[in-house]
Amino acid sequence: MRVSKGRNAFSFRSPSAWWQGVASRAVHRLWDGVRTAGAVTAERPGRLRFRSIGPGTRLAFPQGTVFGEAWIELGAHCVIAEQVTLTAGMLPGLDLGPDPIVTIGDGVVLGRGSHIVADGRVTVGRDTYCGPYVYITSTNHSYDDPGTPVGKQWPRSAPVEIGPGCWLGTGAVVLPGARLGRNVVVAAGAVVRGEVPDHTVVAGAPARAVRSWDPVRGWRPPLRTPPPLPVPDGVTPGELLALAEDSGDREPSGES
């Protein structure tokens, strides 16, 4: 039993509280072990049999809905966070033919809760990063017949292509037929359809270009933020971590 001195009185930590602390630590250790064992890699695919999965790629546990994995290609060194849905075809168990449906390039990051839902071809270029809850689909509901519930009408499909080096912010939606060029930035919550040229920033629903790169004039309109400072040569990751922790521990002095 531990005694701690408060402002005006002593407080006692009961045996039940001590056991609750022990149980909490044990549960967290167990959950860490489950997450490690449940992660999917090329060496430990579990029940999933992807068309291909590159070295260094990891699907965090728990995974979201995954089916049609025989038509899904995952590149090398991808980071696929928890609860990410990857589906090829409208239902599990379909024969989708000889060609892949979903191709994810090397170094792609899919944030927590993101979805790639593909009946038609979906390609995500290498080194593309997606924030949490991004939704990419090659299929959309149709509503041509006003007398039939929308969910019972045959959907429309069109290929989706996302170029290399893109950044899709939290909650972005990429609709069927979209084609994003190289190093495109999609703002959080944007809804993208149609073609987006290389080095363009889009925002809104529907998404519209708000900034683009001109080889002569640079970014138009100009960037409002200063460029990030490069990391000096020879600085180790440990030194960067220590610097960040030191900066976080400092209290504002109040001086102007």
Tab-separated table of C-alpha atoms in Angstrom:
chain	number	residue	atom	x	y	z
A	1	MET	CA	0.000	0.000	0.000
A	2	ARG	CA	1.407	3.363	-1.021
A	3	VAL	CA	0.884	6.590	0.912
A	4	SER	CA	1.120	9.897	-0.951
A	5	LYS	CA	0.953	13.320	0.654
A	6	GLY	CA	-1.617	15.671	-0.827
A	7	ARG	CA	-2.211	19.342	-0.093
A	8	ASN	CA	-4.140	18.884	3.154
A	9	ALA	CA	-4.450	15.149	3.693
A	10	PHE	CA	-2.974	11.727	3.021
A	11	SER	CA	-4.471	9.512	0.333
A	12	PHE	CA	-4.148	5.750	0.245
A	13	ARG	CA	-3.868	3.532	-2.821
A	14	SER	CA	-6.016	0.481	-2.158
A	15	PRO	CA	-5.001	-3.081	-3.092
A	16	SER	CA	-7.759	-3.161	-5.710
A	17	ALA	CA	-6.291	-0.101	-7.412
A	18	TRP	CA	-2.868	-1.760	-7.413
A	19	TRP	CA	-4.290	-4.875	-9.066
A	20	GLN	CA	-6.106	-2.741	-11.632
A	21	GLY	CA	-2.780	-1.159	-12.547
A	22	VAL	CA	-1.161	-4.567	-12.909
A	23	ALA	CA	-4.060	-5.808	-15.068
A	24	SER	CA	-3.912	-2.697	-17.237
A	25	ARG	CA	-0.197	-3.152	-17.937
A	26	ALA	CA	-0.737	-6.842	-18.703
A	27	VAL	CA	-3.574	-6.094	-21.134
A	28	HIS	CA	-1.464	-3.515	-22.970
A	29	ARG	CA	1.462	-5.925	-23.241
A	30	LEU	CA	-0.886	-8.631	-24.518
A	31	TRP	CA	-2.437	-6.271	-27.073
A	32	ASP	CA	1.018	-5.233	-28.307
A	33	GLY	CA	1.812	-8.915	-28.810
A	34	VAL	CA	-1.466	-9.508	-30.663
A	35	ARG	CA	-0.825	-6.554	-32.959
A	36	THR	CA	2.658	-7.830	-33.751
A	37	ALA	CA	1.470	-11.388	-34.408
A	38	GLY	CA	-1.543	-10.237	-36.431
A	39	ALA	CA	0.366	-7.958	-38.796
A	40	VAL	CA	0.595	-9.184	-42.400
A	41	THR	CA	3.914	-9.264	-44.256
A	42	ALA	CA	5.366	-11.189	-47.180
A	43	GLU	CA	6.893	-13.646	-44.707
A	44	ARG	CA	3.744	-13.900	-42.547
A	45	PRO	CA	0.705	-13.435	-44.811
A	46	GLY	CA	-1.711	-15.174	-42.454
A	47	ARG	CA	-4.958	-16.005	-44.224
A	48	LEU	CA	-4.377	-13.410	-46.967
A	49	ARG	CA	-2.936	-14.473	-50.308
A	50	PHE	CA	-2.196	-11.332	-52.283
A	51	ARG	CA	-1.194	-11.510	-55.927
A	52	SER	CA	2.124	-10.094	-54.731
A	53	ILE	CA	3.452	-8.374	-51.633
A	54	GLY	CA	6.855	-6.747	-51.637
A	55	PRO	CA	9.583	-6.978	-49.006
A	56	GLY	CA	9.247	-4.604	-46.087
A	57	THR	CA	5.510	-4.092	-46.605
A	58	ARG	CA	3.343	-4.409	-43.511
A	59	LEU	CA	-0.411	-4.403	-42.971
A	60	ALA	CA	-1.091	-3.445	-39.374
A	61	PHE	CA	-3.487	-5.453	-37.210
A	62	PRO	CA	-6.439	-5.361	-37.099
A	63	GLN	CA	-6.972	-5.191	-40.841
A	64	GLY	CA	-10.169	-3.869	-42.367
A	65	THR	CA	-12.206	-5.747	-44.947
A	66	VAL	CA	-9.919	-7.511	-47.430
A	67	PHE	CA	-11.097	-9.712	-50.297
A	68	GLY	CA	-10.145	-10.400	-53.895
A	69	GLU	CA	-6.528	-10.290	-52.743
A	70	ALA	CA	-5.507	-12.557	-55.652
A	71	TRP	CA	-6.062	-9.443	-57.815
A	72	ILE	CA	-4.264	-7.019	-55.472
A	73	GLU	CA	-0.559	-6.196	-55.873
A	74	LEU	CA	1.325	-4.529	-53.021
A	75	GLY	CA	4.758	-3.049	-53.679
A	76	ALA	CA	7.788	-3.024	-51.401
A	77	HIS	CA	8.096	-1.062	-48.143
A	78	CYS	CA	4.448	0.002	-48.002
A	79	VAL	CA	2.879	1.048	-44.696
A	80	ILE	CA	-0.782	0.046	-44.438
A	81	ALA	CA	-2.291	1.140	-41.156
A	82	GLU	CA	-5.022	-0.423	-39.014
A	83	GLN	CA	-8.554	-0.939	-40.338
A	84	VAL	CA	-7.621	-0.311	-43.984
A	85	THR	CA	-10.054	-1.874	-46.466
A	86	LEU	CA	-8.676	-3.356	-49.700
A	87	THR	CA	-11.195	-5.017	-52.008
A	88	ALA	CA	-11.134	-6.173	-55.627
A	89	GLY	CA	-14.488	-7.070	-57.148
A	90	MET	CA	-18.001	-6.460	-55.915
A	91	LEU	CA	-18.123	-9.621	-53.773
A	92	PRO	CA	-15.663	-12.189	-52.417
A	93	GLY	CA	-15.121	-15.327	-54.457
A	94	LEU	CA	-15.508	-13.818	-57.945
A	95	ASP	CA	-13.223	-14.691	-60.851
A	96	LEU	CA	-11.909	-11.318	-62.011
A	97	GLY	CA	-9.795	-12.572	-64.890
A	98	PRO	CA	-6.046	-12.750	-65.497
A	99	ASP	CA	-5.071	-9.133	-64.814
A	100	PRO	CA	-4.603	-7.314	-61.500
A	101	ILE	CA	-7.340	-4.959	-60.335
A	102	VAL	CA	-5.479	-3.013	-57.622
A	103	THR	CA	-1.796	-2.110	-57.930
A	104	ILE	CA	-0.088	-0.236	-55.105
A	105	GLY	CA	3.461	0.945	-55.821
A	106	ASP	CA	6.556	0.816	-53.647
A	107	GLY	CA	6.648	3.013	-50.551
A	108	VAL	CA	2.923	3.831	-50.466
A	109	VAL	CA	1.368	4.792	-47.116
A	110	LEU	CA	-2.338	4.207	-46.460
A	111	GLY	CA	-3.525	5.891	-43.269
A	112	ARG	CA	-5.782	4.349	-40.652
A	113	GLY	CA	-9.306	3.549	-41.822
A	114	SER	CA	-8.613	4.247	-45.494
A	115	HIS	CA	-10.443	2.358	-48.263
A	116	ILE	CA	-9.531	1.196	-51.739
A	117	VAL	CA	-12.700	-0.289	-53.229
A	118	ALA	CA	-12.160	-1.460	-56.793
A	119	ASP	CA	-14.324	-3.159	-59.380
A	120	GLY	CA	-12.288	-1.561	-62.167
A	121	ARG	CA	-8.561	-0.895	-62.298
A	122	VAL	CA	-7.020	1.219	-59.500
A	123	THR	CA	-3.337	2.180	-59.589
A	124	VAL	CA	-1.549	4.071	-56.808
A	125	GLY	CA	1.922	5.306	-57.781
A	126	ARG	CA	5.024	4.808	-55.694
A	127	ASP	CA	5.730	7.034	-52.671
A	128	THR	CA	2.155	8.284	-52.479
A	129	TYR	CA	1.049	9.073	-48.921
A	130	CYS	CA	-2.571	8.961	-47.778
A	131	GLY	CA	-3.761	10.373	-44.484
A	132	PRO	CA	-6.419	8.651	-42.352
A	133	TYR	CA	-9.818	7.753	-43.809
A	134	VAL	CA	-8.981	8.375	-47.466
A	135	TYR	CA	-11.480	6.730	-49.839
A	136	ILE	CA	-10.417	5.651	-53.341
A	137	THR	CA	-12.897	3.844	-55.573
A	138	SER	CA	-13.352	2.907	-59.209
A	139	THR	CA	-17.083	2.243	-58.687
A	140	ASN	CA	-19.961	4.543	-57.871
A	141	HIS	CA	-23.708	4.133	-57.485
A	142	SER	CA	-25.943	5.234	-60.351
A	143	TYR	CA	-29.361	6.797	-59.986
A	144	ASP	CA	-30.663	6.897	-63.568
A	145	ASP	CA	-33.988	5.240	-62.763
A	146	PRO	CA	-36.010	7.436	-60.376
A	147	GLY	CA	-38.321	4.512	-59.554
A	148	THR	CA	-35.622	2.116	-58.315
A	149	PRO	CA	-33.710	2.453	-55.049
A	150	VAL	CA	-30.229	3.792	-55.765
A	151	GLY	CA	-28.536	0.866	-54.003
A	152	LYS	CA	-30.286	-1.605	-56.356
A	153	GLN	CA	-29.230	0.093	-59.597
A	154	TRP	CA	-26.211	-1.212	-61.471
A	155	PRO	CA	-23.150	0.859	-60.538
A	156	ARG	CA	-20.773	2.594	-62.926
A	157	SER	CA	-17.043	1.865	-63.013
A	158	ALA	CA	-14.072	3.717	-64.457
A	159	PRO	CA	-10.321	3.225	-63.888
A	160	VAL	CA	-8.520	5.366	-61.294
A	161	GLU	CA	-4.875	6.343	-61.608
A	162	ILE	CA	-2.916	8.162	-58.895
A	163	GLY	CA	0.563	9.186	-59.956
A	164	PRO	CA	3.763	8.848	-57.941
A	165	GLY	CA	4.649	11.114	-55.051
A	166	CYS	CA	1.135	12.361	-54.268
A	167	TRP	CA	-0.229	13.394	-50.876
A	168	LEU	CA	-3.913	12.830	-50.068
A	169	GLY	CA	-5.084	14.539	-46.898
A	170	THR	CA	-7.420	13.157	-44.248
A	171	GLY	CA	-10.848	12.214	-45.541
A	172	ALA	CA	-10.085	12.850	-49.223
A	173	VAL	CA	-12.289	11.015	-51.732
A	174	VAL	CA	-11.104	9.949	-55.193
A	175	LEU	CA	-13.979	9.027	-57.507
A	176	PRO	CA	-14.137	6.710	-60.536
A	177	GLY	CA	-12.327	7.989	-63.601
A	178	ALA	CA	-9.979	10.279	-61.658
A	179	ARG	CA	-6.417	10.625	-62.942
A	180	LEU	CA	-3.926	12.378	-60.679
A	181	GLY	CA	-0.512	13.309	-62.022
A	182	ARG	CA	2.842	13.341	-60.273
A	183	ASN	CA	3.241	15.019	-56.857
A	184	VAL	CA	-0.382	16.128	-56.651
A	185	VAL	CA	-1.654	17.394	-53.285
A	186	VAL	CA	-5.282	16.713	-52.367
A	187	ALA	CA	-6.503	18.764	-49.420
A	188	ALA	CA	-8.293	17.143	-46.497
A	189	GLY	CA	-11.928	16.415	-47.276
A	190	ALA	CA	-11.607	17.121	-51.003
A	191	VAL	CA	-13.653	15.116	-53.523
A	192	VAL	CA	-11.676	14.495	-56.697
A	193	ARG	CA	-12.946	13.547	-60.120
A	194	GLY	CA	-11.493	14.033	-63.602
A	195	GLU	CA	-7.865	14.801	-64.406
A	196	VAL	CA	-5.430	16.676	-62.147
A	197	PRO	CA	-2.133	17.779	-63.753
A	198	ASP	CA	1.304	17.202	-62.238
A	199	HIS	CA	2.337	19.430	-59.304
A	200	THR	CA	-1.152	20.757	-58.595
A	201	VAL	CA	-2.907	21.370	-55.271
A	202	VAL	CA	-6.655	20.741	-55.255
A	203	ALA	CA	-9.228	21.422	-52.544
A	204	GLY	CA	-12.976	21.457	-52.059
A	205	ALA	CA	-15.969	19.356	-53.065
A	206	PRO	CA	-15.841	19.072	-55.993
A	207	ALA	CA	-12.090	19.600	-55.895
A	208	ARG	CA	-10.650	22.559	-57.814
A	209	ALA	CA	-7.059	23.620	-58.410
A	210	VAL	CA	-5.931	26.184	-55.844
A	211	ARG	CA	-2.179	26.186	-56.555
A	212	SER	CA	0.135	24.842	-59.245
A	213	TRP	CA	3.814	24.793	-60.151
A	214	ASP	CA	5.091	26.852	-63.080
A	215	PRO	CA	8.630	25.947	-64.250
A	216	VAL	CA	9.457	29.642	-64.771
A	217	ARG	CA	7.520	31.461	-62.025
A	218	GLY	CA	7.413	28.703	-59.389
A	219	TRP	CA	4.301	28.126	-57.296
A	220	ARG	CA	1.309	30.223	-58.351
A	221	PRO	CA	-0.074	31.666	-56.198
A	222	PRO	CA	3.156	31.858	-54.184
A	223	LEU	CA	3.541	29.742	-51.070
A	224	ARG	CA	2.737	31.568	-47.827
A	225	THR	CA	4.979	29.438	-45.615
A	226	PRO	CA	8.798	29.427	-45.453
A	227	PRO	CA	10.551	26.335	-46.795
A	228	PRO	CA	11.470	23.684	-44.203
A	229	LEU	CA	15.050	23.741	-42.987
A	230	PRO	CA	17.085	20.765	-44.215
A	231	VAL	CA	18.555	18.361	-41.692
A	232	PRO	CA	22.309	19.047	-41.379
A	233	ASP	CA	24.644	16.345	-42.606
A	234	GLY	CA	25.801	13.893	-39.958
A	235	VAL	CA	22.838	14.318	-37.607
A	236	THR	CA	21.559	10.947	-36.403
A	237	PRO	CA	17.889	10.013	-35.858
A	238	GLY	CA	18.618	9.751	-32.128
A	239	GLU	CA	19.923	13.317	-32.023
A	240	LEU	CA	16.827	14.571	-33.861
A	241	LEU	CA	14.573	12.766	-31.390
A	242	ALA	CA	16.470	14.242	-28.432
A	243	LEU	CA	16.189	17.721	-29.959
A	244	ALA	CA	12.428	17.329	-30.438
A	245	GLU	CA	11.962	16.133	-26.850
A	246	ASP	CA	14.085	18.993	-25.534
A	247	SER	CA	12.022	21.527	-27.504
A	248	GLY	CA	8.796	20.050	-26.212
A	249	ASP	CA	9.950	20.294	-22.592
A	250	ARG	CA	10.703	24.019	-22.786
A	251	GLU	CA	8.157	26.373	-21.304
A	252	PRO	CA	7.417	29.740	-22.928
A	253	SER	CA	9.334	32.449	-21.110
A	254	GLY	CA	6.717	35.143	-21.601
A	255	GLU	CA	9.347	37.592	-22.854
A	256	SER	CA	8.578	39.641	-25.942
